[in-house]
Short mmCIF file of C-alpha atoms and ligand atoms in Angstrom, two decimals:
data_model
loop_
_atom_site.label_atom_id
_atom_site.label_comp_id
_atom_site.label_asym_id
_atom_site.label_seq_id
_atom_site.Cartn_x
_atom_site.Cartn_y
_atom_site.Cartn_z
CA MET A 165 111.22 109.89 125.97
CA LYS A 166 113.05 112.34 123.73
CA VAL A 167 114.36 110.88 120.14
CA LEU A 168 117.10 112.15 117.73
CA LEU A 169 117.02 111.21 114.09
CA ILE A 170 119.56 111.67 111.89
CA GLY A 171 119.20 112.37 108.25
CA SER A 172 117.33 114.60 105.89
CA GLY A 173 115.82 112.65 102.94
CA GLY A 174 112.14 111.11 102.23
CA ARG A 175 113.50 108.01 104.23
CA GLU A 176 113.67 110.00 107.39
CA HIS A 177 110.43 111.97 106.84
CA ALA A 178 108.58 108.75 106.95
CA LEU A 179 110.66 107.60 110.02
CA ALA A 180 110.06 110.65 111.78
CA TRP A 181 106.20 110.61 110.83
CA LYS A 182 106.08 107.06 112.60
CA ILE A 183 107.97 108.01 115.49
CA VAL A 184 105.80 110.84 116.51
CA GLN A 185 103.01 108.58 116.24
CA SER A 186 104.62 106.21 119.10
CA PRO A 187 103.11 107.09 122.47
CA LEU A 188 106.78 106.53 123.60
CA CYS A 189 108.04 109.43 121.66
CA ASP A 190 107.65 112.88 124.10
CA LYS A 191 109.67 114.84 121.45
CA LEU A 192 111.50 114.37 118.24
CA PHE A 193 114.59 116.24 117.00
CA CYS A 194 116.14 115.69 113.70
CA ALA A 195 119.64 116.64 112.22
CA PRO A 196 119.63 118.23 109.67
CA GLY A 197 115.84 117.56 108.51
CA ASN A 198 114.00 118.88 105.96
CA ALA A 199 110.70 121.28 105.60
CA GLY A 200 108.53 117.98 105.85
CA ILE A 201 110.59 116.81 109.02
CA ALA A 202 110.32 120.29 110.61
CA GLN A 203 106.42 119.90 110.55
CA VAL A 204 106.68 117.19 113.19
CA ALA A 205 110.27 117.21 114.80
CA GLU A 206 112.67 120.22 116.03
CA CYS A 207 115.29 120.44 113.02
CA THR A 208 118.82 121.21 114.00
CA THR A 209 122.04 121.84 111.86
CA LEU A 210 124.08 119.44 114.28
CA ASP A 211 127.11 118.14 112.31
CA VAL A 212 126.45 114.59 112.50
CA THR A 213 130.27 113.93 111.32
CA ASP A 214 131.23 115.30 114.57
CA HIS A 215 130.70 112.50 117.01
CA PRO A 216 131.55 114.47 120.27
CA ALA A 217 129.12 117.11 119.17
CA VAL A 218 126.30 114.67 118.53
CA ILE A 219 127.10 113.18 121.93
CA ASP A 220 127.03 116.58 123.72
CA PHE A 221 123.58 117.42 122.16
CA CYS A 222 122.27 114.08 123.14
CA HIS A 223 123.19 114.96 127.09
CA ASN A 224 122.26 118.48 127.14
CA ASN A 225 118.60 117.63 125.20
CA GLU A 226 118.20 114.60 127.43
CA ILE A 227 117.91 112.03 124.13
CA GLY A 228 117.07 108.57 125.19
CA PHE A 229 117.23 107.15 121.69
CA VAL A 230 119.00 107.99 118.59
CA VAL A 231 117.62 106.64 114.93
CA VAL A 232 120.37 106.80 112.11
CA GLY A 233 118.83 107.08 109.00
CA PRO A 234 121.70 106.70 106.51
CA GLU A 235 124.58 104.42 105.87
CA ALA A 236 127.75 107.04 106.18
CA PRO A 237 127.15 107.62 109.89
CA LEU A 238 126.85 104.22 110.92
CA VAL A 239 129.96 103.21 108.58
CA ALA A 240 131.49 105.87 110.53
CA GLY A 241 130.89 104.23 113.71
CA LEU A 242 128.41 106.66 115.08
CA VAL A 243 126.51 104.04 116.96
CA ASP A 244 129.75 102.95 118.51
CA ASP A 245 130.37 106.25 119.98
CA LEU A 246 126.76 106.82 120.90
CA GLU A 247 126.70 103.60 122.82
CA GLU A 248 130.05 104.11 124.62
CA ALA A 249 128.63 107.46 125.95
CA GLY A 250 125.72 105.83 127.27
CA ILE A 251 123.40 106.68 124.81
CA ASP A 252 121.00 103.92 123.38
CA ALA A 253 120.95 103.95 119.26
CA PHE A 254 119.39 102.33 116.35
CA GLY A 255 122.00 100.94 113.78
CA PRO A 256 124.77 98.47 113.59
CA SER A 257 128.13 99.32 114.63
CA ALA A 258 130.95 100.38 112.21
CA TYR A 259 132.06 96.84 111.80
CA ALA A 260 128.63 95.20 111.57
CA ALA A 261 128.27 98.12 108.84
CA GLN A 262 130.56 96.53 106.68
CA LEU A 263 127.72 94.42 105.24
CA GLU A 264 127.02 97.90 103.41
CA GLY A 265 130.60 99.51 103.42
CA SER A 266 132.88 96.83 102.00
CA LYS A 267 131.44 94.28 99.07
CA GLY A 268 134.46 91.88 99.67
CA PHE A 269 133.53 91.60 102.98
CA THR A 270 130.10 90.47 102.34
CA LYS A 271 130.99 88.19 99.82
CA ASP A 272 133.69 86.71 102.18
CA LEU A 273 130.87 86.19 104.60
CA CYS A 274 128.65 84.58 101.99
CA ALA A 275 131.37 82.35 100.93
CA GLU A 276 131.92 81.32 104.54
CA PHE A 277 128.44 80.76 105.56
CA VAL A 278 126.92 79.09 102.36
CA ILE A 279 124.74 82.00 101.39
CA PRO A 280 123.58 81.89 97.75
CA THR A 281 125.41 85.05 95.80
CA ALA A 282 127.27 85.33 92.62
CA ALA A 283 130.40 83.72 92.16
CA TYR A 284 133.47 86.58 92.86
CA LYS A 285 137.02 86.98 93.59
CA ARG A 286 138.46 90.21 95.58
CA PHE A 287 141.63 91.98 93.92
CA THR A 288 143.80 95.21 95.29
CA ASP A 289 145.93 95.48 91.99
CA ALA A 290 144.75 95.92 88.23
CA GLU A 291 146.73 93.66 86.70
CA SER A 292 145.26 90.80 88.47
CA ALA A 293 141.93 91.44 88.19
CA LYS A 294 142.32 92.04 84.28
CA ALA A 295 143.77 88.68 84.41
CA PHE A 296 140.95 87.17 86.20
CA LEU A 297 138.52 88.18 83.34
CA ASP A 298 139.82 85.24 81.37
CA GLU A 299 137.96 82.72 83.81
CA MET A 300 134.66 84.98 83.56
CA SER A 301 132.00 84.83 80.87
CA LEU A 302 130.27 87.88 79.79
CA PRO A 303 128.64 90.10 81.15
CA VAL A 304 130.75 90.19 84.08
CA VAL A 305 130.26 92.52 86.91
CA VAL A 306 133.13 95.15 88.43
CA LYS A 307 132.23 96.67 91.84
CA ALA A 308 134.51 99.00 93.68
CA ASP A 309 134.52 97.72 96.99
CA GLY A 310 133.34 100.75 99.32
CA LEU A 311 130.60 103.14 99.66
CA ALA A 312 130.23 104.67 96.19
CA ALA A 313 126.96 106.44 96.34
CA GLY A 314 125.23 103.75 94.17
CA LYS A 315 127.90 104.21 91.12
CA GLY A 316 130.54 102.15 91.87
CA VAL A 317 128.95 99.25 89.70
CA ILE A 318 129.86 98.45 86.37
CA ILE A 319 127.86 95.80 84.44
CA ALA A 320 130.46 95.10 81.41
CA GLU A 321 129.14 93.62 78.34
CA THR A 322 132.46 93.43 76.88
CA ARG A 323 135.89 92.77 78.27
CA ASP A 324 137.02 96.26 77.32
CA GLU A 325 134.41 97.76 79.32
CA ALA A 326 135.32 95.25 82.07
CA ILE A 327 139.16 96.39 81.66
CA ALA A 328 138.11 100.14 81.49
CA GLY A 329 135.75 99.52 84.74
CA ILE A 330 138.76 97.95 86.57
CA ASP A 331 140.79 100.93 85.66
CA ALA A 332 138.21 103.59 86.50
CA CYS A 333 138.30 102.06 90.00
CA PHE A 334 142.10 101.74 90.21
CA GLU A 335 142.37 105.12 88.84
CA GLY A 336 140.29 106.84 91.59
CA SER A 337 137.18 107.56 89.83
CA PHE A 338 135.27 106.25 93.05
CA GLY A 339 137.55 107.47 95.24
CA GLU A 340 138.81 105.48 98.23
CA ALA A 341 135.82 103.18 97.33
CA GLY A 342 137.85 101.64 94.51
CA HIS A 343 141.36 100.88 96.15
CA GLU A 344 139.76 97.20 96.19
CA VAL A 345 137.83 95.62 93.45
CA VAL A 346 135.35 92.74 93.36
CA ILE A 347 134.48 91.10 90.35
CA GLU A 348 131.36 88.92 89.83
CA GLU A 349 129.20 86.64 87.65
CA PHE A 350 126.22 88.42 86.73
CA LEU A 351 123.11 87.09 87.37
CA VAL A 352 120.03 86.59 85.63
CA GLY A 353 116.78 87.12 87.18
CA GLU A 354 114.00 89.83 88.63
CA GLU A 355 115.10 91.75 91.30
CA ALA A 356 113.40 92.62 94.71
CA SER A 357 114.36 93.72 97.99
CA LEU A 358 113.27 92.43 101.56
CA PHE A 359 113.86 94.09 104.65
CA ALA A 360 114.60 92.37 108.02
CA LEU A 361 114.63 93.90 111.73
CA CYS A 362 117.77 92.13 113.79
CA ASP A 363 118.79 92.51 117.38
CA GLY A 364 121.90 90.52 116.92
CA GLN A 365 120.13 86.85 117.18
CA THR A 366 116.87 87.37 115.75
CA ALA A 367 115.34 88.74 112.68
CA LEU A 368 112.04 89.91 111.97
CA MET A 369 110.70 90.07 108.48
CA LEU A 370 109.21 93.49 107.80
CA GLY A 371 108.35 93.51 104.19
CA THR A 372 109.37 93.17 100.56
CA ALA A 373 109.46 96.12 98.18
CA GLN A 374 110.70 96.85 94.39
CA ASP A 375 112.66 99.99 93.60
CA HIS A 376 112.68 101.82 90.16
CA LYS A 377 116.68 102.63 89.62
CA ARG A 378 116.40 104.47 86.31
CA VAL A 379 115.57 108.05 85.86
CA GLY A 380 113.39 107.13 82.82
CA ASP A 381 109.99 105.55 82.05
CA GLY A 382 110.31 102.05 80.84
CA ASP A 383 113.33 101.46 83.07
CA THR A 384 115.50 103.79 80.62
CA GLY A 385 118.40 106.38 81.40
CA PRO A 386 120.97 106.58 84.02
CA ASN A 387 120.71 104.98 87.59
CA THR A 388 119.02 107.50 90.42
CA GLY A 389 118.66 106.75 93.97
CA GLY A 390 115.58 105.55 93.11
CA MET A 391 112.24 107.05 91.51
CA GLY A 392 109.54 105.12 93.23
CA ALA A 393 108.43 101.96 94.81
CA TYR A 394 105.84 99.72 96.12
CA SER A 395 105.38 97.02 98.88
CA PRO A 396 105.06 94.19 98.86
CA ALA A 397 106.72 92.99 95.74
CA PRO A 398 104.46 90.44 94.38
CA VAL A 399 107.12 88.54 93.02
CA MET A 400 108.09 87.44 96.59
CA THR A 401 106.00 84.83 97.09
CA GLN A 402 105.92 83.26 100.77
CA GLU A 403 107.88 80.50 99.89
CA LEU A 404 110.82 82.59 98.30
CA ILE A 405 110.45 84.99 101.30
CA ASP A 406 111.04 81.89 103.63
CA ARG A 407 113.70 80.76 101.51
CA THR A 408 115.49 84.22 101.76
CA MET A 409 115.03 84.25 105.69
CA ALA A 410 116.05 80.72 106.03
CA GLU A 411 119.20 80.78 103.28
CA ILE A 412 120.49 84.49 103.43
CA ILE A 413 119.07 86.27 106.68
CA VAL A 414 119.45 83.99 109.20
CA PRO A 415 122.97 82.88 108.02
CA THR A 416 124.12 86.29 107.92
CA LEU A 417 123.16 87.17 111.41
CA ALA A 418 125.12 83.77 112.82
CA GLY A 419 128.00 84.51 110.36
CA MET A 420 128.20 88.21 112.34
CA HIS A 421 127.51 86.89 115.57
CA ALA A 422 130.41 83.98 115.00
CA ARG A 423 132.80 87.08 114.00
CA GLY A 424 132.08 88.75 117.30
CA ALA A 425 129.82 91.43 115.65
CA PRO A 426 125.88 90.59 115.95
CA PHE A 427 124.11 92.60 113.56
CA ARG A 428 121.53 95.17 115.08
CA GLY A 429 119.39 97.27 112.97
CA ILE A 430 117.92 97.14 109.35
CA LEU A 431 119.03 94.41 107.33
CA TYR A 432 118.07 95.41 103.61
CA ALA A 433 118.79 92.50 101.34
CA GLY A 434 118.92 93.32 97.36
CA LEU A 435 117.91 90.01 95.74
CA MET A 436 118.25 88.64 92.40
CA ILE A 437 115.45 85.64 92.07
CA THR A 438 117.46 83.38 89.41
CA ASN A 439 115.91 80.08 88.33
CA LYS A 440 117.74 78.69 91.27
CA GLY A 441 115.82 81.05 94.02
CA PRO A 442 116.76 83.93 95.65
CA GLU A 443 120.53 85.11 95.52
CA LEU A 444 122.06 88.18 97.50
CA ILE A 445 123.07 91.02 95.17
CA GLU A 446 124.29 93.29 98.24
CA TYR A 447 123.53 94.48 101.39
CA ASN A 448 122.53 97.69 102.89
CA VAL A 449 122.52 98.48 106.52
CA ARG A 450 119.61 100.87 106.79
CA PHE A 451 116.13 101.51 105.01
CA GLY A 452 116.10 102.18 101.43
CA ASP A 453 115.26 105.14 100.17
CA PRO A 454 111.95 105.23 98.96
CA GLU A 455 111.34 101.83 99.69
CA CYS A 456 111.05 103.06 103.75
CA GLN A 457 108.38 105.26 102.73
CA VAL A 458 105.90 102.57 101.53
CA LEU A 459 106.76 100.26 104.49
CA MET A 460 106.03 103.04 106.95
CA LEU A 461 102.74 103.62 105.16
CA ARG A 462 101.64 100.12 105.78
CA LEU A 463 103.21 99.54 109.08
CA LYS A 464 100.20 99.63 111.86
CA SER A 465 102.55 98.96 114.84
CA ASP A 466 104.56 101.37 116.91
CA LEU A 467 107.85 101.52 114.70
CA LEU A 468 109.69 103.11 117.74
CA GLU A 469 109.02 100.37 119.93
CA LEU A 470 110.28 97.97 117.38
CA MET A 471 113.42 99.63 116.71
CA GLN A 472 113.89 99.64 120.59
CA ALA A 473 113.42 95.97 120.69
CA ALA A 474 116.10 95.48 118.30
CA SER A 475 118.72 97.69 119.86
CA ASN A 476 118.05 96.02 123.51
CA GLY A 477 117.83 92.37 122.00
CA SER A 478 114.29 91.96 122.76
CA MET A 479 112.95 91.37 119.06
CA LEU A 480 111.11 88.12 120.15
CA GLU A 481 108.96 89.84 122.49
CA VAL A 482 107.72 92.35 119.67
CA GLU A 483 105.59 91.66 116.52
CA ALA A 484 104.83 93.77 113.72
CA ASP A 485 101.43 94.44 112.38
CA TRP A 486 100.54 95.63 108.60
CA HIS A 487 97.97 97.13 106.48
CA ASN A 488 97.60 94.14 103.79
CA ASP A 489 96.72 97.01 101.15
CA PRO A 490 99.91 97.58 99.17
CA ALA A 491 101.77 100.66 99.05
CA LEU A 492 103.23 103.02 96.30
CA THR A 493 105.25 105.97 96.00
CA VAL A 494 106.12 108.12 93.42
CA VAL A 495 109.32 110.33 93.52
CA MET A 496 109.27 114.13 92.13
CA ALA A 497 112.62 115.23 91.24
CA SER A 498 114.16 118.76 90.01
CA ASN A 499 114.44 118.91 86.33
CA GLY A 500 118.01 117.78 85.39
CA TYR A 501 118.53 115.02 88.36
CA PRO A 502 120.49 112.66 88.45
CA GLY A 503 122.42 115.44 86.84
CA SER A 504 122.89 119.19 87.76
CA TYR A 505 119.55 121.17 88.40
CA GLU A 506 118.23 124.41 89.72
CA LYS A 507 117.80 125.25 93.34
CA GLY A 508 115.22 127.08 94.93
CA THR A 509 112.12 126.30 92.56
CA PRO A 510 108.79 126.91 94.43
CA ILE A 511 106.30 124.09 95.33
CA ALA A 512 102.50 124.28 96.28
CA GLY A 513 99.70 122.43 96.44
CA ILE A 514 100.84 119.56 99.42
CA ASP A 515 97.68 119.82 101.32
CA LYS A 516 95.49 119.38 98.11
CA ALA A 517 97.43 116.26 97.25
CA GLU A 518 97.38 114.93 101.11
CA ALA A 519 93.37 115.45 101.17
CA ASP A 520 92.32 111.94 100.18
CA GLY A 521 94.71 110.18 102.34
CA ALA A 522 97.99 110.01 100.33
CA MET A 523 101.19 111.12 102.10
CA VAL A 524 103.55 113.66 100.75
CA PHE A 525 106.96 112.81 101.86
CA HIS A 526 109.59 115.34 101.75
CA ALA A 527 113.15 115.02 100.70
CA GLY A 528 115.15 117.95 99.26
CA THR A 529 112.85 120.87 100.33
CA SER A 530 113.02 123.93 102.69
CA GLU A 531 110.57 126.33 103.61
CA ASP A 532 110.95 130.24 104.50
CA ALA A 533 108.73 133.17 104.36
CA GLY A 534 108.56 132.88 100.68
CA GLY A 535 107.15 129.34 101.24
CA LEU A 536 107.91 125.67 100.28
CA LYS A 537 111.11 125.54 97.81
CA ALA A 538 113.15 122.43 96.19
CA ILE A 539 116.56 122.53 97.18
CA GLY A 540 117.64 118.90 96.34
CA GLY A 541 117.74 116.60 93.35
CA ARG A 542 115.09 114.00 94.80
CA VAL A 543 112.17 116.28 96.60
CA LEU A 544 108.84 114.70 97.23
CA ASN A 545 107.39 111.15 97.27
CA VAL A 546 103.89 111.07 97.01
CA THR A 547 102.88 107.65 98.72
CA ALA A 548 99.66 105.97 98.92
CA ARG A 549 97.85 102.52 99.66
CA GLY A 550 95.26 101.05 97.31
CA ALA A 551 93.42 97.39 97.40
CA SER A 552 96.01 96.43 94.56
CA VAL A 553 99.25 97.91 93.23
CA ARG A 554 97.17 99.26 90.24
CA GLU A 555 94.99 101.21 92.77
CA ALA A 556 97.70 102.22 95.02
CA GLN A 557 99.05 103.27 91.79
CA ARG A 558 95.77 105.39 90.91
CA ASN A 559 95.78 106.89 94.07
CA ALA A 560 99.33 108.10 94.07
CA TYR A 561 99.27 109.91 90.75
CA ASP A 562 96.03 111.13 91.62
CA ALA A 563 97.50 113.14 94.87
CA LEU A 564 100.63 114.12 92.60
CA SER A 565 98.41 115.70 89.91
CA LYS A 566 97.54 118.12 92.58
CA ILE A 567 101.06 119.26 93.22
CA GLU A 568 102.03 122.44 91.66
CA TRP A 569 105.70 122.57 90.62
CA ASP A 570 107.03 123.75 87.40
CA ASN A 571 110.46 122.58 87.76
CA GLY A 572 109.68 119.13 88.84
CA PHE A 573 109.34 115.67 86.75
CA TYR A 574 108.54 112.44 87.64
CA ARG A 575 108.02 108.54 86.27
CA LYS A 576 104.91 107.93 84.89
CA ASP A 577 104.97 104.00 85.08
CA ILE A 578 105.86 103.53 88.73
CA GLY A 579 104.62 99.55 89.64
CA TRP A 580 104.67 98.84 86.16
CA ARG A 581 106.06 95.04 87.01
CA ALA A 582 103.85 94.38 89.96
CA ILE A 583 100.36 95.60 87.93
CA GLU A 584 101.70 93.36 84.81
CA ARG A 585 101.87 90.35 87.21
CA GLU A 586 98.58 91.49 88.73
CA SER A 587 96.74 91.47 85.35
P1 AMP B 601 124.42 96.68 93.90
O1 AMP B 601 124.94 98.31 94.24
O2 AMP B 601 125.66 96.11 94.32
O3 AMP B 601 123.36 96.57 94.35
O4 AMP B 601 124.67 96.89 92.43
C1 AMP B 601 123.58 97.94 91.78
C2 AMP B 601 122.53 97.28 90.68
O5 AMP B 601 123.53 96.52 89.97
C3 AMP B 601 122.00 95.87 91.32
O6 AMP B 601 120.74 96.66 91.83
C4 AMP B 601 121.69 95.25 89.96
O7 AMP B 601 120.81 95.64 89.21
C5 AMP B 601 122.84 95.36 89.49
N1 AMP B 601 124.10 94.19 89.52
C6 AMP B 601 124.98 93.98 90.67
N2 AMP B 601 125.50 92.97 90.82
C7 AMP B 601 124.94 92.41 89.93
C8 AMP B 601 125.06 90.97 89.50
N3 AMP B 601 125.85 89.79 89.94
N4 AMP B 601 124.43 90.42 88.46
C9 AMP B 601 123.22 91.13 87.91
N5 AMP B 601 123.02 92.47 88.05
C10 AMP B 601 124.07 92.98 89.05
N1 LIG B 602 116.60 103.12 96.85
C1 LIG B 602 117.67 102.26 96.98
C2 LIG B 602 118.48 102.40 98.37
O1 LIG B 602 117.99 103.08 99.06
O2 LIG B 602 119.64 102.10 98.44
#
């Protein structure tokens, strides 16, 4: 079978690396891909916002299965259009992708199906949103309803900050995403994520992970897309995993089914482990980046077979087999990220970094006759396993030390929370 993968990040390189190991895959195409993906797939400049063009590409290249990596094409309904054209695809419909695309949609689903989450209210005008602040204690969380590239969440310590956040949303700081606002209670606890592969009826727990959202060591500085991750997350005991599946994931699938929009694809639950147990902070409808990189390094089973089972409703017939060893990934980013940064800076030493079994997944890279260059904010994900998170951390940083890239930087403390727990 020929497969088309959509996306260009470290997540998609990890997916590509696993997909081409499947005996079911004869050839992999990727749109648009990156220099790492180009080593295992044929990259194409296909415009993925042009759904008829994607469908033509699939017909012309006899694509049997499409895997969508990022959220934007899912929310835009790419999977609906492919399926209507008779092309099998992995990922939710546009309606089901509202679990990520609309925070208000998810909160209402939680309320209806009694899924533990922060108390909340939805607003379409600034005045009533501000009036509601009188009923809330501080800190309070103000969220733009729609997709805001991880920027639409304001944790307000004071009433003035909350008011400024509400104004920012309704004045258009987050574009369309801010036309509606959710105000919610601030949850206290440790954050973790859980990934479940879903076929509309059945969910298969894939694994847990913890991300490092802030740019600087000690969780300081601005938020990023994620500077490193590990899996599993030691805070997620078997009891907490079972509770998350029973109290959050299973009722969500039942709720989506009841709404006539069964959820197929990856359900990524962002959780707060509070003193009452796991509560849902938010859903994403795709793999996390960089969480996917650590999950793929731990997965022994055929990813393509699992994804096909999710897409055709035969989840009960498959199982996932894992390496027990934890995996950890360190993101190398261009100096200046998440602000502005220079493009086109040279990178060398990837082969040496991979010599002892680590994997270097590419994100913002390109390659030409002049060699490998950084062209994005997040650029490389140096990923390794070890007998403990501490050992995986050592292996990843050892590998990273072989990479020569003057314009790159990385956090030096990825895994600190898990390592503290181990010792
Ligand atoms: P989200 O995009 O909804 O995941 O929010 C981004 C980050 O904001 C989360 O990873 C949390 O760190 C934080 N956050 C969001 N909602 C809450 C909440 N209700 N209580 C505490 N922290 C939150
Ligand atoms: N690493 C966070 C995300 O993928 O949303």
